Coordinates of C-alpha atoms in Angstrom, one line a residue:
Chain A
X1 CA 0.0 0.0 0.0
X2 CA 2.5 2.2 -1.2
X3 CA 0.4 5.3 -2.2
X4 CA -1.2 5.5 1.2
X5 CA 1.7 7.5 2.5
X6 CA 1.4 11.2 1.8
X7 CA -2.3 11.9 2.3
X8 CA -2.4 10.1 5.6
X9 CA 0.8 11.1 7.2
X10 CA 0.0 14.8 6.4
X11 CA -3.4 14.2 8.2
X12 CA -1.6 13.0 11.3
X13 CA 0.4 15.5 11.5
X14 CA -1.9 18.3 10.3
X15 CA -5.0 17.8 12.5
X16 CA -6.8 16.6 9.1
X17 CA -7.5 19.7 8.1
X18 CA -9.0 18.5 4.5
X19 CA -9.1 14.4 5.0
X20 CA -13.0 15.0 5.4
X21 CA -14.0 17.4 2.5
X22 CA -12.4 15.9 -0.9
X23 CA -11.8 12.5 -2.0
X24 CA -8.4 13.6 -2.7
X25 CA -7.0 13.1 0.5
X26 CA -7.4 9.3 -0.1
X27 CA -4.9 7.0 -1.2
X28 CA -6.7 5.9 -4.3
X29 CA -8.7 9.4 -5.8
X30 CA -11.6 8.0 -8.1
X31 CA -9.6 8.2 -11.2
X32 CA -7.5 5.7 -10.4
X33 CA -9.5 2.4 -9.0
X34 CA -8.6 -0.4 -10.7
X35 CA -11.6 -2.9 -11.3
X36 CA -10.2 -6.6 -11.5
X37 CA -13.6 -9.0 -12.8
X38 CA -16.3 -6.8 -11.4
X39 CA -13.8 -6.6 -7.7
X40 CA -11.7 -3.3 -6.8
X41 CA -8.9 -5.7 -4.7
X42 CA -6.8 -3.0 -2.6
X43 CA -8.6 -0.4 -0.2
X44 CA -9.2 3.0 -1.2
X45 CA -7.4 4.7 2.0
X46 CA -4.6 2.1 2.2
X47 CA -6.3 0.6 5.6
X48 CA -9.1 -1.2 6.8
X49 CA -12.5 0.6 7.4
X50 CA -14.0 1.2 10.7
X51 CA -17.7 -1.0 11.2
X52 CA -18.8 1.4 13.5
X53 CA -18.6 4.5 11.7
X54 CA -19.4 2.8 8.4
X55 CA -22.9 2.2 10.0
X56 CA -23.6 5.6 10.5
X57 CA -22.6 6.6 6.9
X58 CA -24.6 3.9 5.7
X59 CA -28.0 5.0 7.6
X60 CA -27.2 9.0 7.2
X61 CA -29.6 10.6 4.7
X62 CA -26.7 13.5 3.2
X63 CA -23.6 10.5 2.6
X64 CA -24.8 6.7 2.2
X65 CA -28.8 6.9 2.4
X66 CA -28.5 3.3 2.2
X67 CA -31.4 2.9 3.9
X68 CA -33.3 5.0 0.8
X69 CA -33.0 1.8 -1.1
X70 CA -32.3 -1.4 1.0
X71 CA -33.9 -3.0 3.8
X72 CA -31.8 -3.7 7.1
X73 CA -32.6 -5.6 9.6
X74 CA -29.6 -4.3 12.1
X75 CA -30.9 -0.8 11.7
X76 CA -34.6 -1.7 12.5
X77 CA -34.5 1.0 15.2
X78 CA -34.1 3.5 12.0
X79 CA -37.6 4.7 10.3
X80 CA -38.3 4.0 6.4
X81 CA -36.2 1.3 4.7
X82 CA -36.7 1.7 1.1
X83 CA -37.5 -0.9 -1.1
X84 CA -35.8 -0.5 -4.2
X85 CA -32.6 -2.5 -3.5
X86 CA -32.3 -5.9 -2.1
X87 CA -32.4 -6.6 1.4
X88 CA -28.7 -6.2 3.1
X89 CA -29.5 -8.9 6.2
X90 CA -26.8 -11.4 4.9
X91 CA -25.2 -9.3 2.8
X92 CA -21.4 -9.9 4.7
X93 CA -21.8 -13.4 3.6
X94 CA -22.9 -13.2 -0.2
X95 CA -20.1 -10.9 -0.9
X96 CA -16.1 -10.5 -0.1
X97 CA -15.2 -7.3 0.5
X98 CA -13.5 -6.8 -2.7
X99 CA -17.1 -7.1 -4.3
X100 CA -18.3 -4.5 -2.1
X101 CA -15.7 -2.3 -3.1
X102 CA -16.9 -2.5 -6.7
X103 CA -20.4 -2.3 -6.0
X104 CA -19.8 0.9 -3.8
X105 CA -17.2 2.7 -6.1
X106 CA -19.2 1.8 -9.4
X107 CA -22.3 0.1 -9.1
X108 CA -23.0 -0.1 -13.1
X109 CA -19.9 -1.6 -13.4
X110 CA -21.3 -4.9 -11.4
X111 CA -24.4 -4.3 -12.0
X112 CA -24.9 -2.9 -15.5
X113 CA -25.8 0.5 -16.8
X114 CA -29.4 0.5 -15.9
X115 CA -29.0 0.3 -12.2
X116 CA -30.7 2.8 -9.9
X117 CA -27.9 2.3 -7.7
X118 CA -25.6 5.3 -7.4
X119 CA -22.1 5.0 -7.8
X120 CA -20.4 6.6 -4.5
X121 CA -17.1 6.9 -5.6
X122 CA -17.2 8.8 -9.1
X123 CA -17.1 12.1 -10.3
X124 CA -19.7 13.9 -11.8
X125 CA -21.2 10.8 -13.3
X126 CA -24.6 12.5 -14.3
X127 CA -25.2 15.7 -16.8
X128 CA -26.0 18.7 -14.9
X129 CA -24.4 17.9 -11.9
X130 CA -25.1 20.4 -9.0
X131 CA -22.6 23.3 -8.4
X132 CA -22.4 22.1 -4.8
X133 CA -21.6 18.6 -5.8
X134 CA -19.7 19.2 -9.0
X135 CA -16.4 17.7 -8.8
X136 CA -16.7 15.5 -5.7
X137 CA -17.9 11.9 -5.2
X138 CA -21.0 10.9 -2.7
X139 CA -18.5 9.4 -0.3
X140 CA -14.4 9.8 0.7
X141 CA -12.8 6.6 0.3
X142 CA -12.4 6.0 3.7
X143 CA -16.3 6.0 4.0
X144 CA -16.7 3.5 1.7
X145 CA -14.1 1.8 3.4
X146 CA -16.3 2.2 6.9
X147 CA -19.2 0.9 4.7
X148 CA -17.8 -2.5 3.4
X149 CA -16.7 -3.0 7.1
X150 CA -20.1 -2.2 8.3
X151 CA -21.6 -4.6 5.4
X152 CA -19.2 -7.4 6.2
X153 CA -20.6 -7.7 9.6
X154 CA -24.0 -7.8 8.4
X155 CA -24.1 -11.9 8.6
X156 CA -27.4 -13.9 8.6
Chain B
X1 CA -20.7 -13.0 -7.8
X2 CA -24.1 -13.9 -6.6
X3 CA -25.4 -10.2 -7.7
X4 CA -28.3 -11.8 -9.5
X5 CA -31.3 -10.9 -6.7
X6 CA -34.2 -9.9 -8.4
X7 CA -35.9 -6.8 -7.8
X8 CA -39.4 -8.6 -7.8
X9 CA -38.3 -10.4 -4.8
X10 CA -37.9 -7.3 -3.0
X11 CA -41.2 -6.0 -2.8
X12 CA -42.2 -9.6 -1.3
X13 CA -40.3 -9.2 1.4
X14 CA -42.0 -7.6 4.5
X15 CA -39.8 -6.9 7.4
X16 CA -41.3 -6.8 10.7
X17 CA -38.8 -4.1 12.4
X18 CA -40.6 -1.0 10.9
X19 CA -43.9 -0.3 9.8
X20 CA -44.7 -0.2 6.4
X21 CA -47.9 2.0 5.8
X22 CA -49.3 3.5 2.6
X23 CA -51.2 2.9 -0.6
X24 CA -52.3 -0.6 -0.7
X25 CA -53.1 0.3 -4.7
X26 CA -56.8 -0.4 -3.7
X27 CA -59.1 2.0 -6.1
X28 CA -61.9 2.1 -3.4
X29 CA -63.2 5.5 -3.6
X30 CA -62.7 8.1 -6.2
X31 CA -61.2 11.6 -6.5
X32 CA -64.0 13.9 -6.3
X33 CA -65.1 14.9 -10.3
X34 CA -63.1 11.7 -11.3
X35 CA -64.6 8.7 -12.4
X36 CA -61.4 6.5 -13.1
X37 CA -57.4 6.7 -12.1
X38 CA -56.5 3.9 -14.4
X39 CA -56.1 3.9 -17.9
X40 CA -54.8 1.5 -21.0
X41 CA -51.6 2.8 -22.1
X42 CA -52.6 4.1 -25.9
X43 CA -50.5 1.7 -27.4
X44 CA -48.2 -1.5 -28.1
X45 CA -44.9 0.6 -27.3
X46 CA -45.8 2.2 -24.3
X47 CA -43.1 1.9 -22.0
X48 CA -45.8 1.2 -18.6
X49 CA -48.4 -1.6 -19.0
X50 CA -51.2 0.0 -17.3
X51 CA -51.2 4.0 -16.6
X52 CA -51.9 4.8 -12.6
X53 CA -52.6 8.2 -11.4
X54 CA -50.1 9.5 -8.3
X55 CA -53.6 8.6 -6.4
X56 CA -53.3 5.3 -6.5
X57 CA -50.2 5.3 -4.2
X58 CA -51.1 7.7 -1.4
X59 CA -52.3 7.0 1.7
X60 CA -56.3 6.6 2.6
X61 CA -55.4 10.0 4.8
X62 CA -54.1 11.9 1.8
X63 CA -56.7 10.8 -0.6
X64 CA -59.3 11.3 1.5
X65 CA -58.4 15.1 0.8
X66 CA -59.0 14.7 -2.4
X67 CA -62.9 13.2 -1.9
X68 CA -64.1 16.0 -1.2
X69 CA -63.8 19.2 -2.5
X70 CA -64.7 20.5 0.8
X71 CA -61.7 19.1 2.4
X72 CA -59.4 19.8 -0.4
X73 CA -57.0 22.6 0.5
X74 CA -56.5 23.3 -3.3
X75 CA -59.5 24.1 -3.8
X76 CA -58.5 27.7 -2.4
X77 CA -56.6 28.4 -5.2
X78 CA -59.5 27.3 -7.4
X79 CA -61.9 29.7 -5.9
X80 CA -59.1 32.6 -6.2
X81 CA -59.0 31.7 -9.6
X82 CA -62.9 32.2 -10.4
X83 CA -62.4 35.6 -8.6
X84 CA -59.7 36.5 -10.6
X85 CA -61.4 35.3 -13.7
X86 CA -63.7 38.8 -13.7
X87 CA -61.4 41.0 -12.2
X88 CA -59.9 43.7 -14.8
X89 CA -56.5 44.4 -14.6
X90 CA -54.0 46.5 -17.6
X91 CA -54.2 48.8 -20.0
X92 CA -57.3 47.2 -21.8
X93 CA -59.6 47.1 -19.6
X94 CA -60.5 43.5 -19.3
X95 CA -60.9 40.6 -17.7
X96 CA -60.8 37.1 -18.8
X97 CA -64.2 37.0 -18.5
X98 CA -64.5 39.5 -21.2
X99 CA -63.2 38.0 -24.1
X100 CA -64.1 34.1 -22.4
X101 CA -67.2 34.5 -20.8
X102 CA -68.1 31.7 -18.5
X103 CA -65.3 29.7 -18.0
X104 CA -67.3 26.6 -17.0
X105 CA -68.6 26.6 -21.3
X106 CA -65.1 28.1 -22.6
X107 CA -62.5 26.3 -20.9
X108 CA -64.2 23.1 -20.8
X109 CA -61.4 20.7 -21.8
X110 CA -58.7 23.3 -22.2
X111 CA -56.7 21.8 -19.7
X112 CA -56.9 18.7 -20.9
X113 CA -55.1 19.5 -24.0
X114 CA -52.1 21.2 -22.3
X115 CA -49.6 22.0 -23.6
X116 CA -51.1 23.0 -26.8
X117 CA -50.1 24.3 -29.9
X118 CA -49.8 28.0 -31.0
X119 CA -49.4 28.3 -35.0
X120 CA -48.5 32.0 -34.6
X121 CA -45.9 31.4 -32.3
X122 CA -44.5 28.3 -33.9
X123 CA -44.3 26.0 -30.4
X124 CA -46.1 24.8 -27.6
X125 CA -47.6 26.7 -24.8
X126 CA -48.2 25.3 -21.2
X127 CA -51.1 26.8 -19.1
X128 CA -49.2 29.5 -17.4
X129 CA -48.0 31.0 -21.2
X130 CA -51.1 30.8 -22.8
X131 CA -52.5 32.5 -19.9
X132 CA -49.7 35.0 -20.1
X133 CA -49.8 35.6 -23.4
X134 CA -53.5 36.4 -22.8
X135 CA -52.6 39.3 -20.3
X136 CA -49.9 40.9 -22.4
X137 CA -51.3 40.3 -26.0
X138 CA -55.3 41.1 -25.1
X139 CA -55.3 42.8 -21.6
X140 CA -52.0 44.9 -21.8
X141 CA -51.3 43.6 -17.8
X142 CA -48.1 42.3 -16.8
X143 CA -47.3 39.0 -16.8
X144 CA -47.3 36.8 -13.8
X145 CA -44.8 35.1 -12.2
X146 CA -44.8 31.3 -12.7
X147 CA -45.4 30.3 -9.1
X148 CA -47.0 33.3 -8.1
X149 CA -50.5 33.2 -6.3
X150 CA -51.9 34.9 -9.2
X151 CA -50.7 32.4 -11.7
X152 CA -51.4 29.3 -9.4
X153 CA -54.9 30.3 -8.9
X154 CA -55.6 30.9 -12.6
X155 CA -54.3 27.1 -13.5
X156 CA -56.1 26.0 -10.8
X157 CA -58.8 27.3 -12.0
X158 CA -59.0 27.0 -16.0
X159 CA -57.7 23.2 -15.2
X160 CA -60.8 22.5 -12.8
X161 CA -62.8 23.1 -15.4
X162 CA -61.4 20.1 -17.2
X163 CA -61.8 17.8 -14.2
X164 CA -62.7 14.0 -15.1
X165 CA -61.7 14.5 -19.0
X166 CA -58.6 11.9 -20.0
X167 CA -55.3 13.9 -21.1
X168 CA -55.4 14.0 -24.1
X169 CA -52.6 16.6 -25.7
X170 CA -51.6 16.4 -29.0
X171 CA -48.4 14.4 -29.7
X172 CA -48.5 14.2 -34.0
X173 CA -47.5 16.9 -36.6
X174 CA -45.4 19.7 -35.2
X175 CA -45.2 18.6 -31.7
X176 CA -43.5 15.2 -32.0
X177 CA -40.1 17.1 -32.3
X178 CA -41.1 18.4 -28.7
X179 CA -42.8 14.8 -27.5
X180 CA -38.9 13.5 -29.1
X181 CA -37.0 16.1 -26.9
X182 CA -39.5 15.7 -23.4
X183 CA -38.4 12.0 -24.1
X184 CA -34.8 12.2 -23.9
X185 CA -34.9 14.8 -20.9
X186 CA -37.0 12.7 -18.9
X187 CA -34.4 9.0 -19.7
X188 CA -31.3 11.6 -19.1
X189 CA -29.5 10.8 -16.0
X190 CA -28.6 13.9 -14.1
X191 CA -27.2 14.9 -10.9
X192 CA -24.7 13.4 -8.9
X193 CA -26.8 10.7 -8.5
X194 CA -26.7 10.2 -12.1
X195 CA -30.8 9.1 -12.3
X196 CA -33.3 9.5 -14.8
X197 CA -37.1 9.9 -14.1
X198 CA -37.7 6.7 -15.5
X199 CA -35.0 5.4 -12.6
X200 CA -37.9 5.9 -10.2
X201 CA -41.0 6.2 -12.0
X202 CA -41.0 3.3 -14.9
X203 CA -38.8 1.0 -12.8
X204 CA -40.0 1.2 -9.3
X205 CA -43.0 2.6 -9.1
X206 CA -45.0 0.8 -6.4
X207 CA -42.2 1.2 -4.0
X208 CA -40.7 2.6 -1.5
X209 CA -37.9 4.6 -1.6
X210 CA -36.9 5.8 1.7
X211 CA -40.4 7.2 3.1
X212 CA -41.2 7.9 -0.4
X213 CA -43.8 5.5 -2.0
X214 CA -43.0 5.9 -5.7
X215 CA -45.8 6.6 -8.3
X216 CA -45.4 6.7 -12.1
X217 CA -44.8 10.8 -11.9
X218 CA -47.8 11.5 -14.0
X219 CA -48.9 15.4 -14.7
X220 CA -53.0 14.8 -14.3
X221 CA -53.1 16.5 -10.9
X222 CA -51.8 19.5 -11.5
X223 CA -51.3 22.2 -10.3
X224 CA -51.6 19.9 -7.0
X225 CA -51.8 20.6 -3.5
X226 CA -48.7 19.1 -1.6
X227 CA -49.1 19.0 2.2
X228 CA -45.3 19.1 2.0
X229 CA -45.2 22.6 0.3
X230 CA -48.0 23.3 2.5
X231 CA -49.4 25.0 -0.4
X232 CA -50.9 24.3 -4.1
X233 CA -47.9 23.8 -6.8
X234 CA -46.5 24.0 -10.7
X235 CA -45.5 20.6 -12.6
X236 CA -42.1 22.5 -13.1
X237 CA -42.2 23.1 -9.5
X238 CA -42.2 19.2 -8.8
X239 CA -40.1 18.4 -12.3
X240 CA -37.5 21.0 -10.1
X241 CA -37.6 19.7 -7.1
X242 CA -37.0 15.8 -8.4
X243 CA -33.8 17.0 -10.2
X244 CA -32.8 18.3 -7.2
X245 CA -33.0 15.9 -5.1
X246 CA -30.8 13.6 -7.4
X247 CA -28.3 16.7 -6.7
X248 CA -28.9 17.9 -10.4
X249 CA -29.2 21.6 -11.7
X250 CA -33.1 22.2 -12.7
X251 CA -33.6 23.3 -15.9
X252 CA -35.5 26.4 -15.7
X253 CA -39.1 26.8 -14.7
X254 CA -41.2 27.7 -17.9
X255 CA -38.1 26.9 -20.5
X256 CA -37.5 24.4 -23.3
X257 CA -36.5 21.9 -21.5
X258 CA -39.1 21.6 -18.8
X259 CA -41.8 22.7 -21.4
X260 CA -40.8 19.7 -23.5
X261 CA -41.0 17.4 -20.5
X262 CA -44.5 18.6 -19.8
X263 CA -45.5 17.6 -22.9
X264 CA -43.8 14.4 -22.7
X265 CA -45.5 13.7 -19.8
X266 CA -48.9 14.4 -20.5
X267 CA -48.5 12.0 -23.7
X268 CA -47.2 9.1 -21.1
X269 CA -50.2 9.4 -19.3
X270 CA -52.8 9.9 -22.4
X271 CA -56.1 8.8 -20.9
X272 CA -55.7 9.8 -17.3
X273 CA -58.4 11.8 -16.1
X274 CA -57.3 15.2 -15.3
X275 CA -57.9 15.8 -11.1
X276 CA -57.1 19.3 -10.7
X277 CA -56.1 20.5 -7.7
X278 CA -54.8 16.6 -7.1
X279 CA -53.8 16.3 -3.0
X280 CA -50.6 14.8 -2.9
X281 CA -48.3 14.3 0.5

């Protein structure tokens, strides 16, 4: 995990002054994930993700919104599941966490270009995007990496 | 990868840990002036096999509102509107009612038809531009704003008139180039979220997303009353607030693009009876 270096070391040192706020300050900026047969293999910060943050990300409605789509059984203390995705009870033993990766970063690369599912790791995907989200991705790399931590624990 | 889940699966799947109310797509009870919110999709290639107004998928609370004109807060506007109907306003000295008389006789299926073709001014006008047009060409008044009260009132008002007739705009001759461009707006994904209408409303209607029960996004109630705004509303309004929420710059309210749309949409949902002011949540 060569590339981790820079970013992170600087955010040690530096109080993470901008680790939150652009996907640059991850190891592997959106540009440069490498898909391997539908599976992105190496971690976008460099590190493992944190379970417990990565469920908050994945029920809060402004990053993951998640929930907008996919039922969850752990969160059943959260209101309105959507419907539109499958079910995620189970999902930490259908998938490796490599899968996850790809299905986070670029869901129509998995699952084909006619997917509702948003792609959280790309940049300006859409026409038109928003001047407030122009140039940024849904999540930073390390809260996808939270996610797929979060979603490997999710066993039935 | 075992990616292969079907979506049809989903919706079978209750889950006991949160409640799951809403429409149960029953057709008990009517809109008030309705006498259907179904109709067959006008032909082979239609891209939904049977054509549901947003009514269908509310909640017996919500379209219970919309049972009774007593109880419908829309129906404010509408009754603005027939004041406003009579009262003169610019340099003319006229009213609506001078040139249109009773609006229950002339505007009786106007609003059906929207958007409709103008031949002088080579394109389609919605509601709010023909009505404008009206003010500035035959009243000399200033125009009014798009989601003014004014404005809201007057659509409200010609549309009611048009209550329980099917949609039925014109889609041939010079405005298929304008049916052609509403279609690829509306299958465009925008935003950050990089959806398309059809995303949500051709491909999940019928369920939930989030606390949002998806409907096929027709155009027949409106201008409708959203107890969300709190107030009655303007198709752009709602086309505007949909692109935003996939994080997407509107197009603007009353240009091409939305314009196109509208009339997109009101040739999806050919048939639909028009429910003006619809209640929605």
């Amino acid at each position: 995990m060569k590339q981790a270096n820079t970013p992170i070391a600087i955010c040690a040192g530096l109080a993470c002054l901008f680790a939150a706020t652009t996907a640059s300050a991850d190891a592997v900026t959106p540009d440069k994930v490498m898909f391997d047969d539908l599976e992105v293999k190496t971690s976008l910060t460099g590190a493992p993700g944190d379970a417990k943050a990565g469920k908050k990300w994945f029920a809060n409605r402004k990053l993951g919104n998640c929930l907008a789509c996919h039922v969850n059984k752990d969160l059943a203390n959260q209101p309105f599941h959507g419907e539109v995705g499958p079910p995620m009870d189970g999902a930490g033993d259908r998938y490796t966490q490599e899968q996850l990766r790809g299905i986070l970063v670029d869901s129509k690369a998995v699952f084909g270009p006619d997917t509702i599912m948003p792609g959280f790791y790309r940049v300006d995907p859409g026409a038109r995007t928003a001047k407030k989200f122009k140039g940024k991705t849904i999540l930073s790399g390390e809260q996808i990496e939270d996610i797929i931590a979060y979603v490997m624990t999710l066993k039935e | 990868m075992k990616v292969s889940i079907k979506a049809g699966l989903v919706a079978a799947i209750a889950f006991a840990g949160f409640a799951v109310t809403g429409s149960t797509l029953a057709d008990e009870g009517l809109p008030e002036g309705v006498t259907a919110v179904k109709a067959t999709p006008p032909s082979k290639d239609h891209p939904l096999d049977e054509i549901l107004s947003g009514w269908t998928f509310r909640t017996p609370e919500t379209q219970a509102l919309q049972q009774d004109d007593f109880e419908n807060p829309g129906y404010l506007w509408v009754e603005r509107g027939e004041a406003l109907w009579s009262e003169v306003d610019g340099s003319a000295g006229k009213a609506c009612a001078s040139c249109h008389n009773d609006a229950a006789d002339s505007m009786k299926g106007v609003g059906a038809e929207m958007p409709k073709w103008d031949a002088k001014l080579n394109r389609p006008l919605t509601m709010e531009q023909r009505i404008n047009n009206c003010r500035t060409e035959n009243m000399g008044a200033k125009e009014w704003k798009w989601e003014s009260t004014q404005m809201l009132s007057m659509t409200s008002y010609v549309r009611n008139q048009s209550r329980g007739m099917p949609v039925n705009v014109q889609a041939d001759g010079p405005m298929a180039s304008w049916v052609a461009k509403g279609k690829e707006v509306y299958y465009t994904r925008v935003g950050q979220l990089d959806m398309s209408c059809a995303n949500c409303h051709e491909a999940n209607y019928g369920k939930y997303i989030r606390a949002d029960f998806l409907s096929q996004g027709h155009s027949n109630g409106f201008p409708t009353y959203r107890l969300k705004w709190q107030k009655i509303g303007s198709l752009h309004r709602r086309f505007k607030g949909c692109m935003k929420n996939i994080r997407a710059t509107p197009y603007k309210v009353g240009g091409d693009e939305f314009v196109a749309l509208e009339v997109y949409l009101a040739q999806r949902g050919k048939g639909l009876q028009v429910e003006a002011p619809a209640v929605r949540n």
